Short mmCIF file of N, CA and C and ligand atoms in Angstrom, two decimals:
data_model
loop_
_atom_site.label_atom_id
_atom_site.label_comp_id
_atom_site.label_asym_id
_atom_site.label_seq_id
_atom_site.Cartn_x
_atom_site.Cartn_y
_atom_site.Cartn_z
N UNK A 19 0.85 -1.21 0.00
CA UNK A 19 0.00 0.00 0.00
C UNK A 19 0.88 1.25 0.00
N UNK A 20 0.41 2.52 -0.56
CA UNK A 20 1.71 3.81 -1.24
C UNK A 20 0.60 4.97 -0.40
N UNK A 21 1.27 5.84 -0.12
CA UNK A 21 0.68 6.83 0.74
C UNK A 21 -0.55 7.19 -0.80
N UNK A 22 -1.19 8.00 -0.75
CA UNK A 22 -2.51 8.60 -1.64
C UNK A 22 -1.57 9.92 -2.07
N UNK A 23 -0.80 10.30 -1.76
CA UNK A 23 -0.39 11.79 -1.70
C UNK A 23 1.37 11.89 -2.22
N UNK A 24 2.12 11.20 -1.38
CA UNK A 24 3.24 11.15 -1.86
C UNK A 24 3.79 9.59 -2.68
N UNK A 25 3.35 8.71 -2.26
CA UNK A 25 3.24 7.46 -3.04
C UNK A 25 4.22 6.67 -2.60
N UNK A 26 4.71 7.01 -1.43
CA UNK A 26 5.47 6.14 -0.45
C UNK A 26 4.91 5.15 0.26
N UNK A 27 5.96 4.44 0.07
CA UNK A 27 5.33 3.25 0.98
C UNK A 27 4.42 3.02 2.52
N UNK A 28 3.72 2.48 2.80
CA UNK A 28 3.54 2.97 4.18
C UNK A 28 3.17 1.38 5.09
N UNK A 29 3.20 1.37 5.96
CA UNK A 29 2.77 -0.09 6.69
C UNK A 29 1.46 -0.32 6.99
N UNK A 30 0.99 -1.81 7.24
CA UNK A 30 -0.42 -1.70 6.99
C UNK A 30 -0.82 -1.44 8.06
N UNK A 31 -0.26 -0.94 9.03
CA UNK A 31 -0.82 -0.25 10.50
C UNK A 31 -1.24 1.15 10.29
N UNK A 32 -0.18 1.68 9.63
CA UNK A 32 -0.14 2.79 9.09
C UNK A 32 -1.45 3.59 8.18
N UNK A 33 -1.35 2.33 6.89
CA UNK A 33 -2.85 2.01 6.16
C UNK A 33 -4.14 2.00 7.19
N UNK A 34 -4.42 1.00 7.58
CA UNK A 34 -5.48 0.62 8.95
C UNK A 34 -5.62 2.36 9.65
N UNK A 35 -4.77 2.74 10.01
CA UNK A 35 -4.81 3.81 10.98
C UNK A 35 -5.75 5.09 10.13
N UNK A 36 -5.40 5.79 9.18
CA UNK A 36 -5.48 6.77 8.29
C UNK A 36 -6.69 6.50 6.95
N UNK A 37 -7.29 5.02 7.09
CA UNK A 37 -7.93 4.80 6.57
C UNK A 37 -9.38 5.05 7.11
N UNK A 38 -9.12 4.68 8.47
CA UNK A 38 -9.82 4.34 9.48
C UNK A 38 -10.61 6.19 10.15
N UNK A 39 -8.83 6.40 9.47
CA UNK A 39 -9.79 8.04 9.96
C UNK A 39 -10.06 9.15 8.83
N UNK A 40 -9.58 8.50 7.77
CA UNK A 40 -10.11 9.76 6.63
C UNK A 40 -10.66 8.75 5.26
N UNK A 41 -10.71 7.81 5.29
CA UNK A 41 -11.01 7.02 4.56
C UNK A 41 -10.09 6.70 3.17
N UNK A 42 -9.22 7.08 3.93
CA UNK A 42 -7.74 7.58 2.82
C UNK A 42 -6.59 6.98 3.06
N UNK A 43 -5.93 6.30 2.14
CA UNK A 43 -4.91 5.94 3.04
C UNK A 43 -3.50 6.68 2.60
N UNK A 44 -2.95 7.17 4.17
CA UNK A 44 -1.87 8.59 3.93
C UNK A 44 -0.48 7.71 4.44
N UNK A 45 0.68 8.23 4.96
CA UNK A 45 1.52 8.36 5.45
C UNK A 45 1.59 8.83 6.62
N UNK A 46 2.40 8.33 7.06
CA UNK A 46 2.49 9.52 8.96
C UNK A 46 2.64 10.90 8.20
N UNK A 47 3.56 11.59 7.29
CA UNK A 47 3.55 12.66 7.44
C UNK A 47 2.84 13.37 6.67
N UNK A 48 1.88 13.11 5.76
CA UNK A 48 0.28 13.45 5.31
C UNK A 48 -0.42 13.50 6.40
N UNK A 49 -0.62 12.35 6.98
CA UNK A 49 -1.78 12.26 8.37
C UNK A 49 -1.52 13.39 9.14
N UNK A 50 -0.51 13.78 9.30
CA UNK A 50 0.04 15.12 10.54
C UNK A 50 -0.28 15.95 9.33
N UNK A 51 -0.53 16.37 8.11
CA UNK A 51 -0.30 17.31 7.75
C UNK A 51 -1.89 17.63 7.56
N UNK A 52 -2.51 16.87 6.93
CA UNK A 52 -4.47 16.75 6.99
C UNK A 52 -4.40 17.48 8.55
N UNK A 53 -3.96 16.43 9.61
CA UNK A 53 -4.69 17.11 10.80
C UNK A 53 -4.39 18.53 11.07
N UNK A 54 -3.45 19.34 11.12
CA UNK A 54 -2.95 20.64 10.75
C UNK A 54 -4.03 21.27 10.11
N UNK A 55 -3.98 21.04 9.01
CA UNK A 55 -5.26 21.84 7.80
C UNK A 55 -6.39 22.02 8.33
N UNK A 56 -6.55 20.43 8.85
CA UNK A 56 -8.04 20.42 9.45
C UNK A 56 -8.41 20.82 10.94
N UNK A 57 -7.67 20.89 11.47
CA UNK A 57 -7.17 22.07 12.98
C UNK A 57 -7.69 23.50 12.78
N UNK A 58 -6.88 24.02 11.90
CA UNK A 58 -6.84 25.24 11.17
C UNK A 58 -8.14 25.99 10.80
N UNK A 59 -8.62 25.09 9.61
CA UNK A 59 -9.86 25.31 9.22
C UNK A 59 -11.03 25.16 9.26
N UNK A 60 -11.53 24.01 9.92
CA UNK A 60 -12.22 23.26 10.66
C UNK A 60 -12.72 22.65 9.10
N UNK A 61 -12.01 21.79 8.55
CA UNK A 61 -12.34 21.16 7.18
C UNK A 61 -12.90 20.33 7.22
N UNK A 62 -14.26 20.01 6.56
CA UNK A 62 -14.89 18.96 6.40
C UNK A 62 -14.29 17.70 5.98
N UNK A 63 -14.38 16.68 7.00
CA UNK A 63 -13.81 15.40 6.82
C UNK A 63 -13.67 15.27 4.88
N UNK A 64 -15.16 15.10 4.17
CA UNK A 64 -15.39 14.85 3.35
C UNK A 64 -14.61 15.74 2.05
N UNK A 65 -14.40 17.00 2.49
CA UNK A 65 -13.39 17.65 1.58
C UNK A 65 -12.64 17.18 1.49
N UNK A 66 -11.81 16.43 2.34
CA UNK A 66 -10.39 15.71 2.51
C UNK A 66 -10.40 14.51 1.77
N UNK A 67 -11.51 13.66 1.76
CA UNK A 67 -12.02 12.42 0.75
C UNK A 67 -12.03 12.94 -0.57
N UNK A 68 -12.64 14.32 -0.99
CA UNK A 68 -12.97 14.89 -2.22
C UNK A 68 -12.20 15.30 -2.56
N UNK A 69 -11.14 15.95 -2.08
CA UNK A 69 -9.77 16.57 -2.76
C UNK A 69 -8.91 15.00 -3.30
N UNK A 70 -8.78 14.01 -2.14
CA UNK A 70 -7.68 12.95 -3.27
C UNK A 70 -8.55 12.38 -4.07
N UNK A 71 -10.21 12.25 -3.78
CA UNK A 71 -10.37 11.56 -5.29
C UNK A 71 -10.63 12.65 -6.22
N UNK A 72 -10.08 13.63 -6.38
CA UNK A 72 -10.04 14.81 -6.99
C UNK A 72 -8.38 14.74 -7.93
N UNK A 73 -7.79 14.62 -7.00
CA UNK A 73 -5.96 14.51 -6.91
C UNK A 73 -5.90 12.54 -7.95
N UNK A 74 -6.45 12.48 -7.76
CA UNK A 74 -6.11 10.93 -8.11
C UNK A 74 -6.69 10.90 -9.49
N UNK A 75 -7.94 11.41 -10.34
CA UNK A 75 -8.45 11.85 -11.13
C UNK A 75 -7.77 12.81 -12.07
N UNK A 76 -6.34 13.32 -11.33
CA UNK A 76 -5.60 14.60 -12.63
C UNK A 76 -6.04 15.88 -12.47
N UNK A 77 -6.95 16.16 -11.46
CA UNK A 77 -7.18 17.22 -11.27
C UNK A 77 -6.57 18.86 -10.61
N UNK A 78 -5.56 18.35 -10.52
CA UNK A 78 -4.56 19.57 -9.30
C UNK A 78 -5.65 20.69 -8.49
N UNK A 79 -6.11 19.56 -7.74
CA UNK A 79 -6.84 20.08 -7.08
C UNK A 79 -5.63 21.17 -5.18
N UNK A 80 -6.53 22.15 -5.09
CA UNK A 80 -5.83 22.68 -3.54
C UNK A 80 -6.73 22.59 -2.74
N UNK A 81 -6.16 22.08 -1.42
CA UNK A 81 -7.20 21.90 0.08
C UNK A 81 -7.01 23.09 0.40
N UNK A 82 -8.02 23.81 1.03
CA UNK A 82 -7.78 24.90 2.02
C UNK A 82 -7.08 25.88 1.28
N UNK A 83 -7.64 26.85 0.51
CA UNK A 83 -6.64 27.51 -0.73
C UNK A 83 -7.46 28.97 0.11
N UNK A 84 -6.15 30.14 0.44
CA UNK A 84 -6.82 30.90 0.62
C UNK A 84 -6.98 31.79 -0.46
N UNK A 85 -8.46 32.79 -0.51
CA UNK A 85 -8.72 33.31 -2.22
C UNK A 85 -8.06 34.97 -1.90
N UNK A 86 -7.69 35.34 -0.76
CA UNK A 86 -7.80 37.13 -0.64
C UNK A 86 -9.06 37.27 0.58
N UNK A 87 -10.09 35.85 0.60
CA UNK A 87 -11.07 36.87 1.58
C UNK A 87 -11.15 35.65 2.67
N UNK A 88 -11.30 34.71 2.38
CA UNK A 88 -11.23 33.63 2.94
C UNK A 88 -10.67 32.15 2.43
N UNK A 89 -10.55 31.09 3.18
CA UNK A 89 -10.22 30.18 3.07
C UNK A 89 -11.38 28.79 2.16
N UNK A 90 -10.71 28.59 0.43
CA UNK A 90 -11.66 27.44 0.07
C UNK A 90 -11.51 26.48 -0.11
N UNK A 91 -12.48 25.77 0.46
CA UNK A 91 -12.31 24.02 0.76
C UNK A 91 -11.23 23.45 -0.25
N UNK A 92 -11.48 23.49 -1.29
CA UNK A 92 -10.60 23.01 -2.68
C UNK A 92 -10.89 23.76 -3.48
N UNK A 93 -10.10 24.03 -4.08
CA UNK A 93 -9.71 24.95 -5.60
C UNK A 93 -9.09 24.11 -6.64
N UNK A 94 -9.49 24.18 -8.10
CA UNK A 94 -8.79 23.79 -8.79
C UNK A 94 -8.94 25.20 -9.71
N UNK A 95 -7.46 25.46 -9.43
CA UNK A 95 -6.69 27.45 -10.01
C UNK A 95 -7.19 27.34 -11.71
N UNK A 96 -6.77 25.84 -12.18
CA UNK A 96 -6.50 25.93 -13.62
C UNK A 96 -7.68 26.47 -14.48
N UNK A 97 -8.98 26.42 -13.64
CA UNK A 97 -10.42 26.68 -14.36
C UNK A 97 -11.22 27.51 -13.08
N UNK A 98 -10.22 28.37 -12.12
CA UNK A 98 -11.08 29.15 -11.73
C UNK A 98 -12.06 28.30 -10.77
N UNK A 99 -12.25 27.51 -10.32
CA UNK A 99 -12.96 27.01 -9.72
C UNK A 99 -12.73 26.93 -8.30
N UNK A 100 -13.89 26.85 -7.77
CA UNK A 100 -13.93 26.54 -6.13
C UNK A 100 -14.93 25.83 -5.78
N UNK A 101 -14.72 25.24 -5.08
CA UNK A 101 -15.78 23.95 -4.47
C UNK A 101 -15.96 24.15 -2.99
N UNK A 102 -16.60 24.56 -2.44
CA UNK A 102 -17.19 24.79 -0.81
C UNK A 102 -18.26 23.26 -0.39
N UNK A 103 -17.66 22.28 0.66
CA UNK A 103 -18.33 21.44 0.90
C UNK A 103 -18.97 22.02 2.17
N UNK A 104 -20.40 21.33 2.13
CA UNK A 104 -21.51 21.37 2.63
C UNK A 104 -21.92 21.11 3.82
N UNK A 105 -21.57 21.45 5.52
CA UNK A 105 -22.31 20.15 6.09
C UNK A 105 -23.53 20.75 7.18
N UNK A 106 -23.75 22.17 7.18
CA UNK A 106 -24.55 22.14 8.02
C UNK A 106 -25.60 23.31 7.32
N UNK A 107 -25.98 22.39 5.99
CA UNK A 107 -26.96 22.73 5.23
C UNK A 107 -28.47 22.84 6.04
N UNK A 108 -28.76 22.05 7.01
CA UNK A 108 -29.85 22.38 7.60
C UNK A 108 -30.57 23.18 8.48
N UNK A 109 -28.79 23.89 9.16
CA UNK A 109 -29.18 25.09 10.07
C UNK A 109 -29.04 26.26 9.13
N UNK A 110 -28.84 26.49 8.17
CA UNK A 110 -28.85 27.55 6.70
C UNK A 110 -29.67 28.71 7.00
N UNK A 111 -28.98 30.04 7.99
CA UNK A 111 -29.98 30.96 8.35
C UNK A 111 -29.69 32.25 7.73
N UNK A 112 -30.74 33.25 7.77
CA UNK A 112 -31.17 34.26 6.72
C UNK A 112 -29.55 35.10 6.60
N UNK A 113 -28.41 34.92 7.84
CA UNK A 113 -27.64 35.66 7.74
C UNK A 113 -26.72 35.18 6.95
N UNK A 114 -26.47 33.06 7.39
CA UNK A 114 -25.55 32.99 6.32
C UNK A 114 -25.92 32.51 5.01
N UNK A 115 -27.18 32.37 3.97
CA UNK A 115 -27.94 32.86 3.38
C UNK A 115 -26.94 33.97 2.19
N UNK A 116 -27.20 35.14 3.09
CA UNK A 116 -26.43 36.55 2.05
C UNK A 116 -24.95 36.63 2.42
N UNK A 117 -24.56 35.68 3.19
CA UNK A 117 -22.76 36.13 3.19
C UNK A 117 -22.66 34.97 2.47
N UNK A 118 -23.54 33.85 1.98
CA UNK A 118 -23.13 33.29 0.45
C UNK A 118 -23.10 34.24 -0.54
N UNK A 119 -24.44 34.44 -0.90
CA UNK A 119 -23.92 35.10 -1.71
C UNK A 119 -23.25 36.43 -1.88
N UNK A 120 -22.78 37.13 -0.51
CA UNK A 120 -21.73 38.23 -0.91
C UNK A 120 -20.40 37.57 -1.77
N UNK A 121 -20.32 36.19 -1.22
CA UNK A 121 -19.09 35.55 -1.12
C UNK A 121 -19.00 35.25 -2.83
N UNK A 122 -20.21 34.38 -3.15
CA UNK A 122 -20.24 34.29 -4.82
C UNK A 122 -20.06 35.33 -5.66
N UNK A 123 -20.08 36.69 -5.30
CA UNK A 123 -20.64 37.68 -6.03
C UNK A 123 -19.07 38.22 -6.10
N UNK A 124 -18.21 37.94 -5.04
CA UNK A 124 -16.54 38.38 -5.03
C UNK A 124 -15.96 37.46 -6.23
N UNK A 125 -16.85 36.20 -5.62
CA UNK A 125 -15.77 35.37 -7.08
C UNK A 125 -16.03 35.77 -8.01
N UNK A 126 -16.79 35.44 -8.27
CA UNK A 126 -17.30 35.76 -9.74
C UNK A 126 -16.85 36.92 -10.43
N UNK A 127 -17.14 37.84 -9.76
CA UNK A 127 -16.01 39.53 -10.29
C UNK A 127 -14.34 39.17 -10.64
N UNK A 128 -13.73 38.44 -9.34
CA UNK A 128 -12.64 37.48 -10.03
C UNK A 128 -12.58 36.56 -10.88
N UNK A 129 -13.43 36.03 -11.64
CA UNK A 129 -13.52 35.16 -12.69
C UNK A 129 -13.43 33.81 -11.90
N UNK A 130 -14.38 33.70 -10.72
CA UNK A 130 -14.07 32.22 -9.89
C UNK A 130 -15.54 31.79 -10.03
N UNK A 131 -15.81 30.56 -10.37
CA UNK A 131 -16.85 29.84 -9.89
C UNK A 131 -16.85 29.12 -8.94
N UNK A 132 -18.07 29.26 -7.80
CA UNK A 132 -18.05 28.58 -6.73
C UNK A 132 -19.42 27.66 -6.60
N UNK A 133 -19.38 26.12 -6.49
CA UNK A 133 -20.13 25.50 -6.21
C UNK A 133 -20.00 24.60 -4.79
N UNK A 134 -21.34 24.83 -4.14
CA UNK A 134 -21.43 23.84 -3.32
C UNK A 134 -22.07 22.81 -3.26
N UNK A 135 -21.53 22.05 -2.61
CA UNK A 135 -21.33 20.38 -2.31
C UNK A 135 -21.89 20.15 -1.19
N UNK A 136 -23.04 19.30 -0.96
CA UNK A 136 -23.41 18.76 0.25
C UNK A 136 -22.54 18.04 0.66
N UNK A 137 -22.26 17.54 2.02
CA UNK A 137 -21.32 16.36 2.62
C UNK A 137 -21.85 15.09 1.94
N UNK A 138 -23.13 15.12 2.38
CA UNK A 138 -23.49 13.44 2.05
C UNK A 138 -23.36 13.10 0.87
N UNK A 139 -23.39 13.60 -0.82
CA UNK A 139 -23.38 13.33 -1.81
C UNK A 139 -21.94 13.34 -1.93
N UNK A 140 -20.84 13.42 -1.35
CA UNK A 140 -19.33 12.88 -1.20
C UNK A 140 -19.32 11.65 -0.77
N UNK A 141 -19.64 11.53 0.27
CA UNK A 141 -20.07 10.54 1.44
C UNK A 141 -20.67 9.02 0.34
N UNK A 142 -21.67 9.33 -0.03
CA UNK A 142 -22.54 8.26 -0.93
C UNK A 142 -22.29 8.00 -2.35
N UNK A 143 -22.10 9.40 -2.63
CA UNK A 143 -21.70 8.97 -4.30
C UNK A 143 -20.03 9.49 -4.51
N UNK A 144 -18.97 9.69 -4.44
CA UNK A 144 -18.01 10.18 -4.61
C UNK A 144 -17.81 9.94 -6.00
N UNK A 145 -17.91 8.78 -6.59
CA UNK A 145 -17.44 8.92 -8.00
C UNK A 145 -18.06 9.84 -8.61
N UNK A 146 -19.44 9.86 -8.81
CA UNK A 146 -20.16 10.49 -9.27
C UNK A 146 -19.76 12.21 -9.39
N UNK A 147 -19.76 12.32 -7.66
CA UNK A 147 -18.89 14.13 -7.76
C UNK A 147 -18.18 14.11 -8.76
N UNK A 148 -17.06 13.33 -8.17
CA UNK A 148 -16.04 13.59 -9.11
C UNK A 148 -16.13 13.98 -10.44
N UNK A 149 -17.22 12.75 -11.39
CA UNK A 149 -17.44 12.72 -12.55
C UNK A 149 -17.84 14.32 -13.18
N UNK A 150 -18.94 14.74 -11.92
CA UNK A 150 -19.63 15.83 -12.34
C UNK A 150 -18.73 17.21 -12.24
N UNK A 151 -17.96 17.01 -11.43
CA UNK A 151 -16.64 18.28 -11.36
C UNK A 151 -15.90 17.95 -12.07
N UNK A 152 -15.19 17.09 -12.81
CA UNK A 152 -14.65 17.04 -14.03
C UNK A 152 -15.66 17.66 -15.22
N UNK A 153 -17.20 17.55 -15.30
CA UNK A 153 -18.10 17.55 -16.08
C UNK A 153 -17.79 19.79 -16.37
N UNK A 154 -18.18 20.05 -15.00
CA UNK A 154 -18.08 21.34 -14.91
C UNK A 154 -16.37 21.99 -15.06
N UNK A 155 -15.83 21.39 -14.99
CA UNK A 155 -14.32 22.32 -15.71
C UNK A 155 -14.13 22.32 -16.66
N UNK A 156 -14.51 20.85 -17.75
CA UNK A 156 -14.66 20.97 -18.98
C UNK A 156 -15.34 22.09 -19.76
N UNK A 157 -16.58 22.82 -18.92
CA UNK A 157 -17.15 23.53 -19.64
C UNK A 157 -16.80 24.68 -18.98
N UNK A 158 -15.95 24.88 -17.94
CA UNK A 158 -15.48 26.23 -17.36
C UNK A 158 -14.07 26.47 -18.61
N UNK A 159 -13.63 25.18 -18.97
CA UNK A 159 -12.08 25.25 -20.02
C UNK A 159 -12.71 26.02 -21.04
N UNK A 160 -14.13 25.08 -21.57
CA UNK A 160 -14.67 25.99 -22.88
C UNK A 160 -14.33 27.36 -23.01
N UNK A 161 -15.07 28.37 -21.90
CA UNK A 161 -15.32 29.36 -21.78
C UNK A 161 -14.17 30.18 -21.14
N UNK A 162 -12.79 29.68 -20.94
CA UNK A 162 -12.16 30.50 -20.48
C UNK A 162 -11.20 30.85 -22.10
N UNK A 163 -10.79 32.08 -22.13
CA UNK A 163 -10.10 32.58 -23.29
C UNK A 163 -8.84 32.18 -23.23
N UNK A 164 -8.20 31.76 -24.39
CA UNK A 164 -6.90 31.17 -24.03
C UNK A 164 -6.26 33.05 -24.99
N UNK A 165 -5.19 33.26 -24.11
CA UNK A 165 -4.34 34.18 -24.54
C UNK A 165 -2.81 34.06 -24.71
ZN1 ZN B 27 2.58 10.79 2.03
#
C-alpha cells in the first residue's frame, strides 16, 4: 500500500490507521499534515475524501486555498474554480444565506466559480462528484479565453 499523496510506501498499520480516519490511506507525514489543515480550518472530513479523489483523477486540485477573503475548501486554479463542501446545510440561516452570496458575487467579479457540495453526496456517491466536477471544468475550459 503507497501513501494517496506522496506514493510512499507505508505499513499496513499505518494504512489501517489513516484509513480508518479519513477514509484515505496517507503516510504519517500526510496524516500530521491533513490534521494541521483540518485544525486550522475546521475542514470537512469529506473535503479531505474529495480533494484525493479529486488529486487521483488529474485534477490539481488545492485543500484549504486561501482566495484574498477567505479560506476554500478546494480549488482547482487551472479553471477558476472553487468547491465549498456542505455540512450544516440544515441550520442555513437568513444571515448565512447573504454572506453566500456576498461571497459568490466576489468570485465571480474574479472570474471564480463557486459550487457547493453537500457532505453526504461525497459521502454516498463520490465517483459520481467527481465525474460531475470534471463535467463542470470541462465547460469552465470551454469558456475561459486562451491568450
Ligand atoms: Zn505521504
Amino acid at each position: 500500500m503507497t501513501c494517496c499523496d506522496c506514493k510512499k510506501d507505508i505499513s499496513f498499520l499505518e494504512q489501517q490507521r489513516s484509513l480508518e480516519k479519513y477514509g484515505v490511506a496517507l503516510c504519517q507525514r500526510h496524516s500530521s499534515l491533513i490534521d494541521k489543515i483540518r485544525r486550522n480550518n475546521n475542514t470537512p472530513l469529506e473535503a479531505v475524501q474529495l480533494y484525493y479523489a479529486l488529486k487521483e483523477a488529474g485534477t490539481n486540485p488545492m485543500l484549504e486555498w486561501w482566495d484574498g477573503h477567505k479560506s476554500i475548501d478546494i480549488a482547482i486554479s487551472r479553471v477558476k474554480l472553487n468547491i465549498e463542501v456542505e455540512t450544516e446545510y440544515q441550520m442555513l440561516t437568513h444571515e448565512q444565506a447573504i454572506q453566500d452570496l456576498e461571497e459568490a458575487m466576489h468570485s465571480f467579479k474574479n472570474g471564480f466559480t463557486t459550487i457547493r457540495i453537500p457532505s453526504v453526496v461525497i459521502k454516498y456517491y463520490l465517483a459520481d462528484t467527481v465525474r460531475n466536477i470534471q463535467g463542470i471544468m470541462e465547460g469552465l475550459k470551454a469558456n475561459i479565453k486562451v491568450i
